[in-house]
Coordinates of C-alpha atoms in Angstrom, one line a residue:
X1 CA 95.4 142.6 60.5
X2 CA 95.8 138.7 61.4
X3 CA 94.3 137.4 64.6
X4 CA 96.0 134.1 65.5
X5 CA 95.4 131.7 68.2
X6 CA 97.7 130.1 70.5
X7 CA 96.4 126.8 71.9
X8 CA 98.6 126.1 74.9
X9 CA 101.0 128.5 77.2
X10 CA 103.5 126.5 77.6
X11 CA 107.3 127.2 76.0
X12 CA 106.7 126.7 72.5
X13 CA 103.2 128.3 72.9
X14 CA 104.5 131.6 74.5
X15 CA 107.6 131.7 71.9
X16 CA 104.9 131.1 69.2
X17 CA 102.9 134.2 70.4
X18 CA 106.4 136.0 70.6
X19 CA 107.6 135.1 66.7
X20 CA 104.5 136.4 65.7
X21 CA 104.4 139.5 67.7
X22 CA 107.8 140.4 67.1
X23 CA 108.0 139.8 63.3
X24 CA 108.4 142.8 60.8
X25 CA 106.2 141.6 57.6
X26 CA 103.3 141.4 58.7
X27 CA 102.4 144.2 61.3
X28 CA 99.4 144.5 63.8
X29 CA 99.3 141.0 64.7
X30 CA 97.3 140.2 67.7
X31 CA 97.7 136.6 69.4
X32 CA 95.0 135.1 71.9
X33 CA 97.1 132.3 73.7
X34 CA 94.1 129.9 74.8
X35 CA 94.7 127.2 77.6
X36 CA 92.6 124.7 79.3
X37 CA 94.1 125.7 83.0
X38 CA 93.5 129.1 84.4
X39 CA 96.8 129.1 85.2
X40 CA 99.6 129.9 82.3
X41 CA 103.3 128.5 81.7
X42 CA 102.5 124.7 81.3
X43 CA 105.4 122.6 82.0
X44 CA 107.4 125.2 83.4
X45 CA 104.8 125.7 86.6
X46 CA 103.6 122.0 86.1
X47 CA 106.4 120.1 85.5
X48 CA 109.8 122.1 86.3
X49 CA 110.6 120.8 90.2
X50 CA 110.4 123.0 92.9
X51 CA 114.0 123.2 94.1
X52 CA 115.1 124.2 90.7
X53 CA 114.6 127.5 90.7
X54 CA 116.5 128.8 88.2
X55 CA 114.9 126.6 85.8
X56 CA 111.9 127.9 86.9
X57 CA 112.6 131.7 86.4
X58 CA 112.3 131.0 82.8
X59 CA 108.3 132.2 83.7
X60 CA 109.4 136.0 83.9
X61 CA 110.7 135.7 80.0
X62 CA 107.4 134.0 79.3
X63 CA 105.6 136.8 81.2
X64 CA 107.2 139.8 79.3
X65 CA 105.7 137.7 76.0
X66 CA 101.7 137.6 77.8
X67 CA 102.0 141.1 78.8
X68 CA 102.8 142.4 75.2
X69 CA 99.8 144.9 74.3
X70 CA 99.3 142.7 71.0
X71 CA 99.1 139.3 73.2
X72 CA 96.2 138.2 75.3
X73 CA 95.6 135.4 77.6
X74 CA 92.6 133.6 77.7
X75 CA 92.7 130.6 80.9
X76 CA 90.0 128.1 81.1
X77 CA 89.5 127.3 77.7
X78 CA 89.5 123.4 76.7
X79 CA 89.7 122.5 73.0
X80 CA 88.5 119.1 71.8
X81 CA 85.8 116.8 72.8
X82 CA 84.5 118.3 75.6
X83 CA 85.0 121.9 74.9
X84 CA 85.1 124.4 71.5
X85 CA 85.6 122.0 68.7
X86 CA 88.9 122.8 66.4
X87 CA 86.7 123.8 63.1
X88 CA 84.5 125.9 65.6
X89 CA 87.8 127.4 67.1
X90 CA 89.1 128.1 63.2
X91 CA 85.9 130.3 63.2
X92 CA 86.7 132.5 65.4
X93 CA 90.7 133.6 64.5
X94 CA 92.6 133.7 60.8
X95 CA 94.4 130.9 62.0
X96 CA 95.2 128.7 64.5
X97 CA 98.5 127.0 66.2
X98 CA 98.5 124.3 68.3
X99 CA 101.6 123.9 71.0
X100 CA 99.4 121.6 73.1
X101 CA 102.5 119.1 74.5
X102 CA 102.3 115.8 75.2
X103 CA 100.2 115.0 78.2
X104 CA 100.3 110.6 78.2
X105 CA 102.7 109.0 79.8
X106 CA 103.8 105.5 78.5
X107 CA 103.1 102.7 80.2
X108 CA 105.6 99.7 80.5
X109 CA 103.0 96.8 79.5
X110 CA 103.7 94.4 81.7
X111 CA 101.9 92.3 84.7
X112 CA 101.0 93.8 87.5
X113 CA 101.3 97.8 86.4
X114 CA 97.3 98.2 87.4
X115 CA 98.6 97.1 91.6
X116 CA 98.0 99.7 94.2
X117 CA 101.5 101.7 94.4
X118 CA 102.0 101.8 90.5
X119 CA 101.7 105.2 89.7
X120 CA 103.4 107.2 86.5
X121 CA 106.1 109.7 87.3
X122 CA 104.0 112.4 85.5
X123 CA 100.7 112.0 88.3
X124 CA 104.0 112.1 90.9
X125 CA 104.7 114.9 89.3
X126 CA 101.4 116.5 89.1
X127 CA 101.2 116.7 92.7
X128 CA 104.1 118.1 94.1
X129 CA 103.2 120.8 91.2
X130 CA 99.7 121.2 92.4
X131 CA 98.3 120.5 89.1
X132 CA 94.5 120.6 89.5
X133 CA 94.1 117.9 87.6
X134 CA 96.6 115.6 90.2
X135 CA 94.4 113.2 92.3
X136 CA 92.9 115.3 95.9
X137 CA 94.3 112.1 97.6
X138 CA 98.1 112.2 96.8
X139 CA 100.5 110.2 97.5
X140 CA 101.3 108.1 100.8
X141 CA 104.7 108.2 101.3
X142 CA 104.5 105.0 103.5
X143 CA 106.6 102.9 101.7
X144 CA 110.7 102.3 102.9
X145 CA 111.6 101.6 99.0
X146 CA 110.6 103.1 95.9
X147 CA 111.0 101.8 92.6
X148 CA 111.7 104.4 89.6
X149 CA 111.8 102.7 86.8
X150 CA 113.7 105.3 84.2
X151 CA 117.1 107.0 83.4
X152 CA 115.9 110.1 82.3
X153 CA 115.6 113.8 83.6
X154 CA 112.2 113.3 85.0
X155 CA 113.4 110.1 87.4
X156 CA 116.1 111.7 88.4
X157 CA 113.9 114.7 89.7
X158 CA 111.6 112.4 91.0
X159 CA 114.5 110.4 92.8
X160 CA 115.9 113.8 94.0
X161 CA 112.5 114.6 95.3
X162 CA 111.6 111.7 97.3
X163 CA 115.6 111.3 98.9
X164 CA 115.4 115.4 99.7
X165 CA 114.3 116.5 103.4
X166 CA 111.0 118.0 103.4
X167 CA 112.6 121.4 104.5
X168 CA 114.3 122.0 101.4
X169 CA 110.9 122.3 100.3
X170 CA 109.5 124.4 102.8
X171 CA 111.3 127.9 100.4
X172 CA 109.3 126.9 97.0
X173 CA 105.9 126.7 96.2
X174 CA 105.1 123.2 97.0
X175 CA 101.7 122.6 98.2
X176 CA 101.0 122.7 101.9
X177 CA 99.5 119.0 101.7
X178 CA 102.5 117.5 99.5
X179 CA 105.1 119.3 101.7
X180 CA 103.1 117.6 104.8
X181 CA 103.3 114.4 103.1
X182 CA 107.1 114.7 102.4
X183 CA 107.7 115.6 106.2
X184 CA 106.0 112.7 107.0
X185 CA 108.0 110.3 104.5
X186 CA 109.2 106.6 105.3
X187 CA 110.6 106.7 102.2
X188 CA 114.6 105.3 103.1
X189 CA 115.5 103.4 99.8
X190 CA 115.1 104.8 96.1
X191 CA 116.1 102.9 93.4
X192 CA 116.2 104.3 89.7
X193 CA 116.4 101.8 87.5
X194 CA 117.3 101.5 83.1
X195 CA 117.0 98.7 81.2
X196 CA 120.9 99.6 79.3
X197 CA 124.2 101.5 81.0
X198 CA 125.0 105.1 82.1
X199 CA 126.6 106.0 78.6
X200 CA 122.7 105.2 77.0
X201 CA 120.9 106.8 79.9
X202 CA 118.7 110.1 78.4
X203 CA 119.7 112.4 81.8
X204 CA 122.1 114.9 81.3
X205 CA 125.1 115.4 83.7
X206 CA 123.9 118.6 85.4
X207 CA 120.6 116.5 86.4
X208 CA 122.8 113.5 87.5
X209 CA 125.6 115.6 89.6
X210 CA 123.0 117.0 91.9
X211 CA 121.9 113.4 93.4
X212 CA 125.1 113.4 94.5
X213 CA 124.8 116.8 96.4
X214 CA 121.8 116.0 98.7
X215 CA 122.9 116.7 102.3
X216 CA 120.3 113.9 103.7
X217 CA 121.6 111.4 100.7
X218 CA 123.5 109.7 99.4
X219 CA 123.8 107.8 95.9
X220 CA 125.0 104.3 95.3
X221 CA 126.1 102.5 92.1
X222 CA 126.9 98.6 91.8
X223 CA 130.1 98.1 90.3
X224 CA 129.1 94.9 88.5
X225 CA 126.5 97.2 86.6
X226 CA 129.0 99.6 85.5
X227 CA 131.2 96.8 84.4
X228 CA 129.2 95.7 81.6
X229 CA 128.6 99.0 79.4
X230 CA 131.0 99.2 76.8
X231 CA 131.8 102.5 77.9
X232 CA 132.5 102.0 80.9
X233 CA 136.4 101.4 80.5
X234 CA 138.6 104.6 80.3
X235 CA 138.5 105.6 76.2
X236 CA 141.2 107.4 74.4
X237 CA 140.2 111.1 73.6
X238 CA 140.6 111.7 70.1
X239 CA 142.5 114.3 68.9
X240 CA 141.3 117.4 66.7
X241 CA 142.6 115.5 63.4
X242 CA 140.2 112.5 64.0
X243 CA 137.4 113.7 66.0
X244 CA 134.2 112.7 64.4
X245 CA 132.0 114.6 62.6
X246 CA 129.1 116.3 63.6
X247 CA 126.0 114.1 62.2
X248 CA 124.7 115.5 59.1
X249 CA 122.0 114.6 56.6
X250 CA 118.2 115.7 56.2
X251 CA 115.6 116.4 58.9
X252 CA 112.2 115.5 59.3
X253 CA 110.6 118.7 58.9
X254 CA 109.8 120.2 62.3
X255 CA 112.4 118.1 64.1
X256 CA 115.1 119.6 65.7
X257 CA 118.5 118.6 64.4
X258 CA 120.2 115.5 66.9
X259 CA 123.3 116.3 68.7
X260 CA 126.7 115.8 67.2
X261 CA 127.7 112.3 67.7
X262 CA 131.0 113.9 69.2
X263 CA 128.8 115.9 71.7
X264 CA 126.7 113.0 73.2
X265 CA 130.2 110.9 73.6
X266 CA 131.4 113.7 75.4
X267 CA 128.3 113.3 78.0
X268 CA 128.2 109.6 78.1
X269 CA 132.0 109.9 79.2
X270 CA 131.2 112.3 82.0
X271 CA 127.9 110.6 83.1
X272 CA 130.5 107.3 83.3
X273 CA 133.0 109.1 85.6
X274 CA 130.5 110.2 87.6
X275 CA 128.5 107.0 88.8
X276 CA 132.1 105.6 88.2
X277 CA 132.9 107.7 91.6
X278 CA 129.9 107.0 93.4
X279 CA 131.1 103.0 93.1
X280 CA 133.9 103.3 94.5
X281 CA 132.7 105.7 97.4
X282 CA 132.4 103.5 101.1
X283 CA 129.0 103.9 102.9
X284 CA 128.3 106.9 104.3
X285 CA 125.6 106.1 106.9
X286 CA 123.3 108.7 105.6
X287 CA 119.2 108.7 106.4
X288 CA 118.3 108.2 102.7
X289 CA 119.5 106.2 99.9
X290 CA 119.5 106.7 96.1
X291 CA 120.9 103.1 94.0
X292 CA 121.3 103.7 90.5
X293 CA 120.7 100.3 89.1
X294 CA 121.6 99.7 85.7
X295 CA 120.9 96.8 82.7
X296 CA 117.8 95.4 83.7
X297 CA 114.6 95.4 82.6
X298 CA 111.2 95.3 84.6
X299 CA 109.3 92.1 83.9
X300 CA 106.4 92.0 86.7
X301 CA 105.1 94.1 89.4
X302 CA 104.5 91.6 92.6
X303 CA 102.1 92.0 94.7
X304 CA 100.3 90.8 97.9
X305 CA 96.7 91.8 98.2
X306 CA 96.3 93.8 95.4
X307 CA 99.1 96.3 96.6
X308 CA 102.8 96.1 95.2
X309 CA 105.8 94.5 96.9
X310 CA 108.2 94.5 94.5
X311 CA 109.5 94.8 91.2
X312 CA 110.8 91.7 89.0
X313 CA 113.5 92.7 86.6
X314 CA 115.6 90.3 84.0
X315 CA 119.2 90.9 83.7
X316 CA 120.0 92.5 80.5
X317 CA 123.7 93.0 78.8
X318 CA 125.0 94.7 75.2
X319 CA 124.2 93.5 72.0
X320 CA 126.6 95.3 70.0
X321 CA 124.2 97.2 68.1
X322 CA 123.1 99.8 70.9
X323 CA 120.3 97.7 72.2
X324 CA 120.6 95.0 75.0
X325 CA 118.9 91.8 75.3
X326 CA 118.2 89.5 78.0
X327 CA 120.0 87.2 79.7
X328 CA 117.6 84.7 81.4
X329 CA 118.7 85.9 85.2
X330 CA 116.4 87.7 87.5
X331 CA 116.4 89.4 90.2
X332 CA 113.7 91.1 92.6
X333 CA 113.7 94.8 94.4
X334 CA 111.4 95.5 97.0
X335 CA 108.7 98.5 96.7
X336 CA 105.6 100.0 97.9
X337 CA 105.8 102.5 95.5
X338 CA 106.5 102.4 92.1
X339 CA 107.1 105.1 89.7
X340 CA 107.6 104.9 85.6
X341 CA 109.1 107.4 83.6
X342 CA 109.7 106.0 80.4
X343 CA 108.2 109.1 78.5
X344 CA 105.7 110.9 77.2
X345 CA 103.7 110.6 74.6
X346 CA 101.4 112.9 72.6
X347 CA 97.4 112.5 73.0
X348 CA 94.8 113.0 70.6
X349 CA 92.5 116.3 70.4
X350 CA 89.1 115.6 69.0
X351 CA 89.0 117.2 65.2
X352 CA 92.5 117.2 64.5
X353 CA 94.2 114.2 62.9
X354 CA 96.5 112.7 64.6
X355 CA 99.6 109.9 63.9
X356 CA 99.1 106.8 66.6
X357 CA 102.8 106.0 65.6
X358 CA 104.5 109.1 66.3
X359 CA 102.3 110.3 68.8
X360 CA 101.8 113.6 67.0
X361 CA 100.0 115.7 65.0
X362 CA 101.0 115.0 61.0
X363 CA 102.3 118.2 60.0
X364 CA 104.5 119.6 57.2
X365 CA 106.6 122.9 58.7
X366 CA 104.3 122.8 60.5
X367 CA 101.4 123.0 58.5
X368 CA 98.6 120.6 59.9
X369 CA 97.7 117.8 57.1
X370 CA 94.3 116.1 56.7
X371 CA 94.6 113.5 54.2
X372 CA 98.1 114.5 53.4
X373 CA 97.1 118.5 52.1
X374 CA 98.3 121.2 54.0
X375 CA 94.7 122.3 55.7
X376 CA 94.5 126.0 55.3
X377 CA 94.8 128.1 58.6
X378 CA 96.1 125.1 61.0
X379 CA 99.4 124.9 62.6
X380 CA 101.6 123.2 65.4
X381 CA 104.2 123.8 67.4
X382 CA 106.1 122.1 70.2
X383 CA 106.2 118.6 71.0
X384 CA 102.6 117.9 70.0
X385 CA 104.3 118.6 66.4
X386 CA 108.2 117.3 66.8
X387 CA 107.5 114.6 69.9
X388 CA 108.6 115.2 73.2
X389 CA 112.3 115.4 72.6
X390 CA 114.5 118.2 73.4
X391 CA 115.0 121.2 75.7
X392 CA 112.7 123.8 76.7
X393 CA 115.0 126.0 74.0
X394 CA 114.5 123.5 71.3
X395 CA 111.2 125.3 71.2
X396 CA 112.5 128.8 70.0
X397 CA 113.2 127.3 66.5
X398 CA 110.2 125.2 66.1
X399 CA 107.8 127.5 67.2
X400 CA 110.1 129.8 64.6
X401 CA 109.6 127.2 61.8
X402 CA 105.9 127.3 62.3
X403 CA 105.6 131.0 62.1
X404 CA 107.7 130.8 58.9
X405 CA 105.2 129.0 57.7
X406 CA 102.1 131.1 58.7
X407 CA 103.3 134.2 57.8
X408 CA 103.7 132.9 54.1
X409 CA 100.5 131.9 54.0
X410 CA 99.1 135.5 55.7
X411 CA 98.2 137.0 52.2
X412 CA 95.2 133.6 52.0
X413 CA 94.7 134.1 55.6
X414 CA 94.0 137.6 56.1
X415 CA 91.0 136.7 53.5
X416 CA 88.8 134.5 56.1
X417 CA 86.2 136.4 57.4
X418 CA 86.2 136.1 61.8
X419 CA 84.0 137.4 64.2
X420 CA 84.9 141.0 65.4
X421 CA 85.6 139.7 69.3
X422 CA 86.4 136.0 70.0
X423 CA 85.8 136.0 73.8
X424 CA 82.7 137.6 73.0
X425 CA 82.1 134.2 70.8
X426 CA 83.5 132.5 73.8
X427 CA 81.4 133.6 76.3
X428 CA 78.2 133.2 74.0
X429 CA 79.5 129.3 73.5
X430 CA 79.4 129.1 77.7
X431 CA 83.2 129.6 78.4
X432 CA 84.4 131.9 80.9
X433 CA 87.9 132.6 79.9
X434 CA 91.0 133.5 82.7
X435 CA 92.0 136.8 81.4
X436 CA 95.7 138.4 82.6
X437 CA 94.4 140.3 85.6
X438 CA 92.4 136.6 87.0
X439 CA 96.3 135.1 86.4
X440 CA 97.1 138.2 88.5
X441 CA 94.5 137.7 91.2
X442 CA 95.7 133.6 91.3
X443 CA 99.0 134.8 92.1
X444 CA 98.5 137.4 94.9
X445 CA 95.6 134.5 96.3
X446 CA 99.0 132.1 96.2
X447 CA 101.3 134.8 97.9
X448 CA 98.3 135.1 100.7
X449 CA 98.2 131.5 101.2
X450 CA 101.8 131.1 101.8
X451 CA 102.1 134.7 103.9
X452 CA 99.0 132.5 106.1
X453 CA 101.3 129.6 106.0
X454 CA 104.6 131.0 107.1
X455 CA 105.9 130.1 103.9
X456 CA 106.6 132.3 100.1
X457 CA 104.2 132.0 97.2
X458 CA 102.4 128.9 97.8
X459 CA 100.4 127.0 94.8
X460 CA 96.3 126.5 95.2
X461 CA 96.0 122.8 93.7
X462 CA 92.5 122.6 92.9
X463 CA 90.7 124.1 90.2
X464 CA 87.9 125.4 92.7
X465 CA 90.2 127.2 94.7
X466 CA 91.9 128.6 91.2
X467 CA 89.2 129.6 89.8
X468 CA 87.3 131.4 92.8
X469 CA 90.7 133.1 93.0
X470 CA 90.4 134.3 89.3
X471 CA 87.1 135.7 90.4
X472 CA 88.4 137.3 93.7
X473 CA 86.1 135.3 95.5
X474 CA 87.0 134.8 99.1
X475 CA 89.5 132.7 99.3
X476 CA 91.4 130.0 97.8
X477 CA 90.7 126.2 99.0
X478 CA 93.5 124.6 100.7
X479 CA 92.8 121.0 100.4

């Protein structure tokens, strides 16, 4: 019998636990998924916005996968510098996989990015998901215009977010405070902003239709940016005969196969028609604002007394390769607030080696390689392994490619001796582990905060009030 760990809840950690649970050649499995919060799901809790719902529904497959008699969950774990060390961890289970995402955001390296105001989309993020780790303080929503600087599926939530009326919100499980602040927004003008055109932009249609949909909003494109993507002008459709080929070739093991060139063509051309319709709409007088601003590139963050003002961006146009460069031309967009979301990017954990470059965790199938040799009982899985690129399905085959991997090794595995009862181990090392019924006790704590509130389930957002939930202590905080 193999006991695995499971370092991180998230997607590819919970379809992990489920490939090896649900595998035929090796029976009797039993999984420990460890993570640092008390609270499981990652992303989808933490990151997933609150109007999408459906999206974040995917927590009841998850669920069925942590309340599998061979899968445990242990919250309140940290791995790394400042918790159980990797080789100490290895001690304890036959092997170990780690899924633990990619938790840095990038930062855009130019003057100005330290003002007052300049905040990454993730910590944005982080609060209207009452992560426990977000700052107590929040975010004033003071400022008229807001600067997103990003084309992606995170800005565009963001966008949606701060242009949506607070009582849209008032359904989900915002937190009381954020949902107060959003009430209470100035916020009138949001621009989202990407250095090339809409056919380069990473969102995908579905994201960029609903901007368009906000009752309280509504979304405005300059022409003159449309006109100089290559795209932008009406392109035959190719027929069956001479349709291109879906790309081919090897893969990087561990990464998920790119789309077909065919396929993203096919989005570029309906992200194109649909900013194209939003240029030629008239003004429709509504409270909010959303200006999608296209080809340029942020150059400074202005400022007056240590707070930002604005945002300096160059004009940028095609290169004919795919890139853009710049043109010399400048122009200026006011904000109090601005927000990147350029990416993510994976961070170090103390123990394991780690590729600066990629930003992940050099692997091989993932098989986890110190000094380029496959170290025996070490895996990864999700974007920690691959980068953070694709879908939260993209997961089901890495996290599949991994297990591959393990259960060919099981025969070498099954040989290390472990210690009869990890959380034992656990508790001995001072660790106090989450287990399933302390997630249950968070959640009916977060249904009686809401019930108190007038609202459904509402989220704690601080680890004290998390934790003294876990333990059925009186009451969750509400700060």
């Amino acid at each position: 019998m193999l006991r695995i760990a499971v370092v991180g809840s998230g997607p590819s950690g919970v379809y992990t636990a489920q490939a090896l649970v649900q595998q035929p050649l090796v029976p009797g499995i039993l999984v420990d998924v460890l993570d640092r919060l008390p609270a499981p799901y990652g992303l989808v809790r933490y990151g997933v916005a609150p109007d999408h719902e459906k999206i974040k529904s995917l927590q009841n497959t998850l669920r069925s996968v942590l309340e599998h008699d061979r899968v445990r969950f242990l919250g309140n774990v940290e791995i790394g510098a400042r918790g159980l060390t990797p080789e100490r961890l290895l001690g304890l289970y036959h092997a170990v996989v780690y899924c633990v995402g990619a938790a840095r955001d990038r930062r855009l390296g130019i003057p100005g990015e330290e003002l007052a105001g300049s905040h990454s989309a993730t910590d944005f993020v982080s609060w209207y998901s009452a992560h426990p780790d977000a700052a107590p303080a929040g975010f004033g929503l003071g400022a008229r215009s807001v600067v997103v600087i990003g084309v992606g599926n995170v800005a565009v939530d963001v966008a949606r977010v701060l242009a949506r009326g607070a009582e849209d919100f008032r359904p989900t499980d915002v937190p009381h405070p954020a949902l107060g602040a959003l009430a209470g927004s100035a916020v009138r003008d949001v621009h989202m902003v990407g250095r090339r055109g809409p056919s380069q932009a990473k969102f995908t249609t579905k994201e960029l239709r609903e901007l368009g949909a906000l009752p309280s909003a509504e979304v405005r494109v300059e022409p003159a940016d449309l006109a100089l993507d290559p795209a932008y002008a009406p392109a035959p459709v190719p027929s069956t005969a001479s349709a291109p080929a879906p790309v081919t070739g090897a893969v990087r093991p561990g990464r998920a196969s790119a789309p077909s060139a065919h396929a993203l063509a096919a989005v570029n051309r309906r992200n194109i028609e649909v900013v194209r319709g939003w240029a030629a709409m008239p003004d429709q007088g509504r409270a909010r604002r959303i200006h999608l601003r296209f080809f340029l590139r942020p150059v400074e963050l202005l400022g007056t007394e240590g707070r930002v003002t604005a945002v300096r961006f160059e004009r940028t146009a095609p290169d004919g390769s795919g890139a853009v460069r710049g043109t010399g031309s400048y122009e200026e967009i006011e904000a109090g607030l601005v927000l990147r979301a350029v990416g993510y990017r994976g961070v170090p954990l103390a123990g394991l080696p780690f590729d600066e470059t990629s930003g992940t965790v050099p692997h091989l199938a993932g098989r986890v390689l110190r000094d380029a040799v496959a170290s025996p009982g070490e895996y990864v899985a999700g974007w920690i392994k691959r980068g953070p690129t694709g879908v939260i399905g993209t997961n089901r085959a890495c996290a599949k490619e991994t297990v591959v991997s393990l259960l060919a090794d099981a025969p070498r595995l099954a040989g290390r001796r472990i210690v009869r009862d990890p959380v034992d181990a656990l508790r001995a090392a001072g660790h106090h582990p989450v287990e399933w019924p302390g997630w249950l006790a968070i959640e009916d704590a977060e249904a009686a905060l809401g019930a108190s509130l007038g609202r459904r389930s509402v989220k704690i957002p601080d680890w004290e009030g998390l934790l003294a939930a876990a333990r059925g202590a009186d009451g969750p905080s509400r700060t």
